[in-house]
Every structure is written in C-alpha cells, then in structure tokens.
Short mmCIF file of C-alpha atoms in Angstrom, two decimals:
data_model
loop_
_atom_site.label_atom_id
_atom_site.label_comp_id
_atom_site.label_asym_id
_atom_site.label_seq_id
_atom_site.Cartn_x
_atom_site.Cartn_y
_atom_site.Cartn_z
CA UNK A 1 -48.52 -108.90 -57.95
CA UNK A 2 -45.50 -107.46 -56.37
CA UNK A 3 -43.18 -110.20 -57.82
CA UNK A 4 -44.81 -109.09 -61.04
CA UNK A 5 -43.79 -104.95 -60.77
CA UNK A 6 -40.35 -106.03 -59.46
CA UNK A 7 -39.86 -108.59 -62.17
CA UNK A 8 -40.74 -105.94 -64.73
CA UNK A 9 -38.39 -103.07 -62.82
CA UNK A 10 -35.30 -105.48 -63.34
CA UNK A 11 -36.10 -106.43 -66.50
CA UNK A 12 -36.66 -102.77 -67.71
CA UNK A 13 -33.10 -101.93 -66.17
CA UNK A 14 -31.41 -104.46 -67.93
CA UNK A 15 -33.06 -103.62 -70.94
CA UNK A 16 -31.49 -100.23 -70.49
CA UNK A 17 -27.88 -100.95 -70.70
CA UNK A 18 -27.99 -103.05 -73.80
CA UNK A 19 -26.53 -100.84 -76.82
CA UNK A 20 -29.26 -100.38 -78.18
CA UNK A 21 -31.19 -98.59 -75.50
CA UNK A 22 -28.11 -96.41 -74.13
CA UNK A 23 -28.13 -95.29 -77.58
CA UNK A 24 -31.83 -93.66 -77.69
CA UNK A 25 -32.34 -93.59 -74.18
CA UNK A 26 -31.62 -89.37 -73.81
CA UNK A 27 -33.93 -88.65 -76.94
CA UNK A 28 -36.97 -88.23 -75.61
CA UNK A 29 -35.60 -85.57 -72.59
CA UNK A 30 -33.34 -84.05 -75.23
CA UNK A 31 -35.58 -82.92 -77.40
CA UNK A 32 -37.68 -82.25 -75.05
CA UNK A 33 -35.57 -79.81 -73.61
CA UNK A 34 -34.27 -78.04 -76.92
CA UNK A 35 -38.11 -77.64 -77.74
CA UNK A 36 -39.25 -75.74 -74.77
CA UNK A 37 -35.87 -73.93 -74.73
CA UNK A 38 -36.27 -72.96 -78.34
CA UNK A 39 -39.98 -71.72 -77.23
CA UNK A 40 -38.45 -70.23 -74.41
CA UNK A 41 -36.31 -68.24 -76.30
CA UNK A 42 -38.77 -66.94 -78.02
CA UNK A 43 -42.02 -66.28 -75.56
CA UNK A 44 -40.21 -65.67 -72.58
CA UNK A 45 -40.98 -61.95 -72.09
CA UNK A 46 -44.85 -62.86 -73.50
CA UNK A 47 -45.03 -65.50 -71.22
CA UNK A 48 -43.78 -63.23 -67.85
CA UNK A 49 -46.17 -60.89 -69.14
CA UNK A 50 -49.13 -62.60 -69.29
CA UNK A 51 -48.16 -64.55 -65.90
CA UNK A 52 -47.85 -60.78 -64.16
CA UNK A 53 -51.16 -59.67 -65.58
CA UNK A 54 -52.95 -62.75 -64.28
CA UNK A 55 -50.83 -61.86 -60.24
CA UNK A 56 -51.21 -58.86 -60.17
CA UNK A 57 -53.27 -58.60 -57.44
CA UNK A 58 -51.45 -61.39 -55.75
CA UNK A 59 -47.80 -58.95 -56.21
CA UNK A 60 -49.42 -55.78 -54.92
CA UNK A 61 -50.75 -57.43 -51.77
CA UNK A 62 -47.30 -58.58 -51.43
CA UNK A 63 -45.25 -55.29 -52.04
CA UNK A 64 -48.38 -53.80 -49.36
CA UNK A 65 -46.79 -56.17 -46.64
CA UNK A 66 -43.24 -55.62 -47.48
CA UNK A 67 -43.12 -58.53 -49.65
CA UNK A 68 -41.64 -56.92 -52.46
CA UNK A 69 -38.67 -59.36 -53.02
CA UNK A 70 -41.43 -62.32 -53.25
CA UNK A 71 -43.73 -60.20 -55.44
CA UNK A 72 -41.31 -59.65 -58.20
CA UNK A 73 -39.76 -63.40 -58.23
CA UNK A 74 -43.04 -65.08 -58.12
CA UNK A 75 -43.76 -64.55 -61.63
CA UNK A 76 -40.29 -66.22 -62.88
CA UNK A 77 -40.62 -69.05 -60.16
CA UNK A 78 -44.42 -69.85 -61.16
CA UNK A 79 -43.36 -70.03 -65.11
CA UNK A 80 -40.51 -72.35 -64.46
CA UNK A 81 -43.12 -74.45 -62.28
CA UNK A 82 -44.98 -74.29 -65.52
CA UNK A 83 -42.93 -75.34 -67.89
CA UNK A 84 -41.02 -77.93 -66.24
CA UNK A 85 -44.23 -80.50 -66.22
CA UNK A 86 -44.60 -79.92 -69.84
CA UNK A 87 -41.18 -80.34 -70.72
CA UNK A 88 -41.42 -84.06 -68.99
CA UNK A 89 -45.33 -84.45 -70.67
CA UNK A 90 -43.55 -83.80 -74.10
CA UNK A 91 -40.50 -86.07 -73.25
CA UNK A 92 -42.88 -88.44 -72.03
CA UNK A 93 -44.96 -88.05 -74.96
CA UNK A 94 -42.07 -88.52 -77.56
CA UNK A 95 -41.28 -91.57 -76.00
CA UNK A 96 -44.46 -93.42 -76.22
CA UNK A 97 -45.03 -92.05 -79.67
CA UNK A 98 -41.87 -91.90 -81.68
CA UNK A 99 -39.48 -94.23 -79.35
CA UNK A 100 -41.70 -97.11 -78.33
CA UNK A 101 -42.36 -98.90 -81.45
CA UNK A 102 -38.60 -99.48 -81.31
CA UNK A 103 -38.49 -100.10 -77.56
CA UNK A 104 -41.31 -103.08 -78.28
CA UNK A 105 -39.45 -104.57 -80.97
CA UNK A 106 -36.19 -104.84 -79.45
CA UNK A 107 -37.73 -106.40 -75.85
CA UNK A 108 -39.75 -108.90 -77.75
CA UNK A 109 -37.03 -110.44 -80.16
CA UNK A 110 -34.77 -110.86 -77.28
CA UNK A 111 -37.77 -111.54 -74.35
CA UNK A 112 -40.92 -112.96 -75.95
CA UNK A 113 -39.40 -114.32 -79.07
CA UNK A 114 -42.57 -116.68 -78.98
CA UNK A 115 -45.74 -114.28 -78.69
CA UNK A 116 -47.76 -113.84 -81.84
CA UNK A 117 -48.23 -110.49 -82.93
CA UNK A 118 -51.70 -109.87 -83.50
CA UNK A 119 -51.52 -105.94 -84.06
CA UNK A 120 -54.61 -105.09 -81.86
CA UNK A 121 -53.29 -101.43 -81.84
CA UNK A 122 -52.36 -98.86 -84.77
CA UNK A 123 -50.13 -95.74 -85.00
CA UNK A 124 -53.73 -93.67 -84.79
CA UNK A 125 -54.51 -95.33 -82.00
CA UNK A 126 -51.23 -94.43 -80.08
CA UNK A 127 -51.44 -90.63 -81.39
CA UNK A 128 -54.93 -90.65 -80.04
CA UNK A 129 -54.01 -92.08 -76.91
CA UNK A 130 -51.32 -89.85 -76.14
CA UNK A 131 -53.35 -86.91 -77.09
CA UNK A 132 -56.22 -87.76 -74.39
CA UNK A 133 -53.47 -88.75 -71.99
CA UNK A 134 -52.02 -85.19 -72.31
CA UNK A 135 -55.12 -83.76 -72.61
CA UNK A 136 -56.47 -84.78 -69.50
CA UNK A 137 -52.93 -84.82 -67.60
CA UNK A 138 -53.08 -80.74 -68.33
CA UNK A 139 -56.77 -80.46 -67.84
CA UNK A 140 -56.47 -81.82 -64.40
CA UNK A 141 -52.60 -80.41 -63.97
CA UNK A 142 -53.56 -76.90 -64.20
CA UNK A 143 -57.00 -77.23 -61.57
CA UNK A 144 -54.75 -78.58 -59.26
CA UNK A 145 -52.23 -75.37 -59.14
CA UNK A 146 -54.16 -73.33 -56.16
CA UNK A 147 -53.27 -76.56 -54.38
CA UNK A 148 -49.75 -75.69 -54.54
CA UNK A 149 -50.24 -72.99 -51.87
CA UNK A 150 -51.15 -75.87 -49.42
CA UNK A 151 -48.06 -77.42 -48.20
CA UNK A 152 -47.62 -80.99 -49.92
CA UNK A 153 -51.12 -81.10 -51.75
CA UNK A 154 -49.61 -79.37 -55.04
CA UNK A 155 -46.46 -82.11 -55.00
CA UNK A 156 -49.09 -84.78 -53.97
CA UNK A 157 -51.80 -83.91 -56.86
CA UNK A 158 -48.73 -83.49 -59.23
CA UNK A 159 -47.31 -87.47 -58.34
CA UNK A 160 -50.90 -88.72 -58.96
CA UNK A 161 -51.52 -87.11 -61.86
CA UNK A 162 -47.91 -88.08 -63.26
CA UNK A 163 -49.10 -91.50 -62.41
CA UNK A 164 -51.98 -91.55 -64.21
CA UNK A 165 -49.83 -90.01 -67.48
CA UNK A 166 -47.24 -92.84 -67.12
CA UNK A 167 -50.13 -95.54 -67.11
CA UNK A 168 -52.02 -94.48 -69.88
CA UNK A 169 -49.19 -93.31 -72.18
CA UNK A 170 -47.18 -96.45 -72.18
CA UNK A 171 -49.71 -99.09 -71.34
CA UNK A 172 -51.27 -99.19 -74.67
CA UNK A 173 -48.23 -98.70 -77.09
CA UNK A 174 -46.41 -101.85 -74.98
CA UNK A 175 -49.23 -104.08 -76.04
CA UNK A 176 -50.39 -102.89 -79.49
CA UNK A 177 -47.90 -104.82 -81.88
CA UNK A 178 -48.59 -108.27 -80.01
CA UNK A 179 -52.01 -108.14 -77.69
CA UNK A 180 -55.09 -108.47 -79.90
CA UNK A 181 -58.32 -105.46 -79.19
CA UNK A 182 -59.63 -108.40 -76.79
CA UNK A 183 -56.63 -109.18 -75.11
CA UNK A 184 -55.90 -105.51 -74.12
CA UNK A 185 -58.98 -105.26 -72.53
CA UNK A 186 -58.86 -108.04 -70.17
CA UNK A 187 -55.21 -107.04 -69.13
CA UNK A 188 -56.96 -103.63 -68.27
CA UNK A 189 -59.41 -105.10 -66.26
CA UNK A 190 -57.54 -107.63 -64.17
CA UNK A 191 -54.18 -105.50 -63.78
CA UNK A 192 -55.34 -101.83 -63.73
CA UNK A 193 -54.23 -101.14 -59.86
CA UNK A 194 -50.91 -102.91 -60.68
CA UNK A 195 -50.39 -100.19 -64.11
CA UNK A 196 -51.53 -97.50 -62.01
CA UNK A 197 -49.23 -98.25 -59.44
CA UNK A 198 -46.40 -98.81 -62.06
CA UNK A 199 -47.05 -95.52 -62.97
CA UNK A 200 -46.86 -94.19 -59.33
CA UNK A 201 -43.25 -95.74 -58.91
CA UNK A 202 -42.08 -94.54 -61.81
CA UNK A 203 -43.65 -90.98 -61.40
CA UNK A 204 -41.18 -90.35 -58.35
CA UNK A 205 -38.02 -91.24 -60.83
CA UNK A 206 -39.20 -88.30 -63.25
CA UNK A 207 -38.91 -86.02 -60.19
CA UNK A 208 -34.57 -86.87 -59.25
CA UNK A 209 -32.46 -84.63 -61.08
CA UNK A 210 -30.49 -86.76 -63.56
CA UNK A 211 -32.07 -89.33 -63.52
CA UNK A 212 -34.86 -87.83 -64.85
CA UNK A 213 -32.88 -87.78 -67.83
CA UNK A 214 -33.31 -91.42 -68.41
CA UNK A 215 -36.87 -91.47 -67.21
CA UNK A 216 -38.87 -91.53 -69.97
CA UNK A 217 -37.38 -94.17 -71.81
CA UNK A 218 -36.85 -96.32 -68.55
CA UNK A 219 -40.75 -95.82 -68.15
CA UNK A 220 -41.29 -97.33 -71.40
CA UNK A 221 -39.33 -100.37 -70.59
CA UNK A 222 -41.24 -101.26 -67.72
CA UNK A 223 -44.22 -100.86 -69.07
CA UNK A 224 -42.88 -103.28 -72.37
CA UNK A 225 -41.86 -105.55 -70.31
CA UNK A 226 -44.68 -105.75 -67.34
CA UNK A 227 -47.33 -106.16 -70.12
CA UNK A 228 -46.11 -108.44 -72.62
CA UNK A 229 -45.21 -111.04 -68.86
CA UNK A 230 -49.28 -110.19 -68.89
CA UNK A 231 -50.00 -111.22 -72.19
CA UNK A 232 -47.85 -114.07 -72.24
CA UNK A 233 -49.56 -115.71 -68.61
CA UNK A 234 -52.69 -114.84 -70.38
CA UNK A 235 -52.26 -117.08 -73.26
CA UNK A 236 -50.92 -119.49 -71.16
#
C-alpha cells in the first residue's frame, strides 16, 4: 500500500513539471481567487453585516470584559476564516471539473498508453459528483465551526473534512475515461482507506502558503496517477 501512495506522489510531481502541466497548473487557484475577490468586492460590507448580527451577543460580552479590541476584529477574522475554505473548495472544484479531463489525457498517453478506455463515467456524472462532494464538504464544514473555539478540534475537523473533499472530488474523474461502472466499484472497495488517506496527505499541502497555489492541480495528479496503477493491476 505505501509503495503504492509514494509511487503515485512521485509520479504526480513529475507530472507537474512537464510543459504542459506548469502551463495550467495556477488555473484552478487563480480563478479561484479572482472569483471570491470579485464577490468580495462586492458583498463585503453585506457579508460583515450579517456576520455582526449573528455575534452580537458574542461582541457585547466581550466589550463587558474589556474585550473591546477582540469584539470588533472578530467579525473580519471569522469572514476571512470563511471564505478562505471556499476559495480552495472552488479551486478544488475547478480542477476536478474543468482541468481534469485534460490532466487524464495527458498522464495516460504518456503513462498507460495501453489501458482501454471504457468511459464508465460522463461529464454529468463528474458535475454531480462534485456537487455532492461540495455539498456535503460545507454541510459538515460549517457544523464543525463551534469546534474552532476548542484548541486544535476546528484545524483537526477542517483536515478531515478536506480529506474527504480531495477523495471524492478527484477519485472519480481519474477513472471515468478508462475504468468501466464495474471496475470503479471494486477499486472503491479494495482501496478506499488508501484514497482516503491520499486525500489526508494531500489535505495538509492545501494548508502551506504557496504551495497551496499548486495544490489543486498537484491533487489531481495523484489521484490520475494512483488510480489508473489500480486499474491497470486490476486487469492484470
């Protein structure tokens, strides 16, 4: 198993620096970014608003205790909190939707020129993924936030739950082109821990400034790469 995850890590960063991939690999982050800065440009003040009705009676028992410094910066500091998950769920999401197709192409001409295609996936099934991978990423995200005022159980909830996104984003758009509806669902069953835990490792990347930048595609790799070496033992 772990010469499997390491296999896939080296492969995925040698993916990275062909042409190709430096040449789409700050897409997904970069529009991420111009998105929610576009929205932030706009809501900001709507957004701080609604955040300060919802505290209110967190602020005024701080400005009671001479907290009045945290009272008024908690607002700002909780939106940024916010929207810094979603700008990665969106990057994250614009790789496996728009970027991945391209990603899988690319690794399997030059990888796994001999695996079939058998097209067990479609385009409506990755859209419909990705929606009930965000959809339950946020669900989950946002009952976790009172957990943030334990120290280490917010950042702990946030890496498992960024886990969980990675794994079921990527896992199904690295396999659709080539895996057949059978296939995928035996690689499920006997490698689920090993995605999951993919999706753990990579989780902490998202989370180093810079880096972060190169995340989402890098993610993608892995994943490319980890489950077509599946599919192809498989078949063997």
């Amino acid at each position: 198993m772990i010469s499997d995850l390491a296999r896939a890590f080296i492969d995925a960063a040698r993916s990275l620096l062909h042409p190709k991939m430096l040449a789409i690999v700050l897409w997904p982050m970069v529009l991420s970014l111009v998105l929610w800065g576009v929205l932030a440009w706009f809501f900001w003040d709507n957004w701080i608003n609604l955040l300060g009705h919802w505290l209110q009676p967190a602020q005024e028992f701080l400005s009671q205790h001479d907290f009045v410094w945290l009272a008024n910066g908690m607002t700002v500091v909780l939106l940024v909190l916010l929207v810094m998950p979603l700008a990665l769920t969106t990057a994250l999401f614009i790789a496996a939707v728009m970027v991945m197709p391209m990603m899988v192409r690319h690794v399997a001409s030059r990888d796994y020129p001999e695996l079939e295609r058998r097209h067990g996936g479609t385009f409506a099934g990755s859209i419909w993924n990705a929606l009930i991978a965000i959809g339950v990423f946020c669900g989950l995200w946002l009952l976790s936030l009172p957990f943030w005022l334990l120290a280490g159980l917010g950042a702990l909830f946030s890496l498992l739950l960024t886990a969980y996104l990675n794994q079921r984003l990527f896992r199904y758009d690295a396999l659709a082109e080539h895996a057949s509806r059978e296939e995928f669902q035996l690689i499920l069953e006997q490698s689920g821990a090993q995605l999951y835990l993919l999706g753990m490792l990579l989780a902490l990347l998202h989370f180093v400034p810079v880096i972060n930048l190169l995340s989402p595609v890098y993610t993608g790799l892995v994943y490319i790469h980890y489950g077509l070496g599946q599919l192809k033992r498989l078949r063997a």
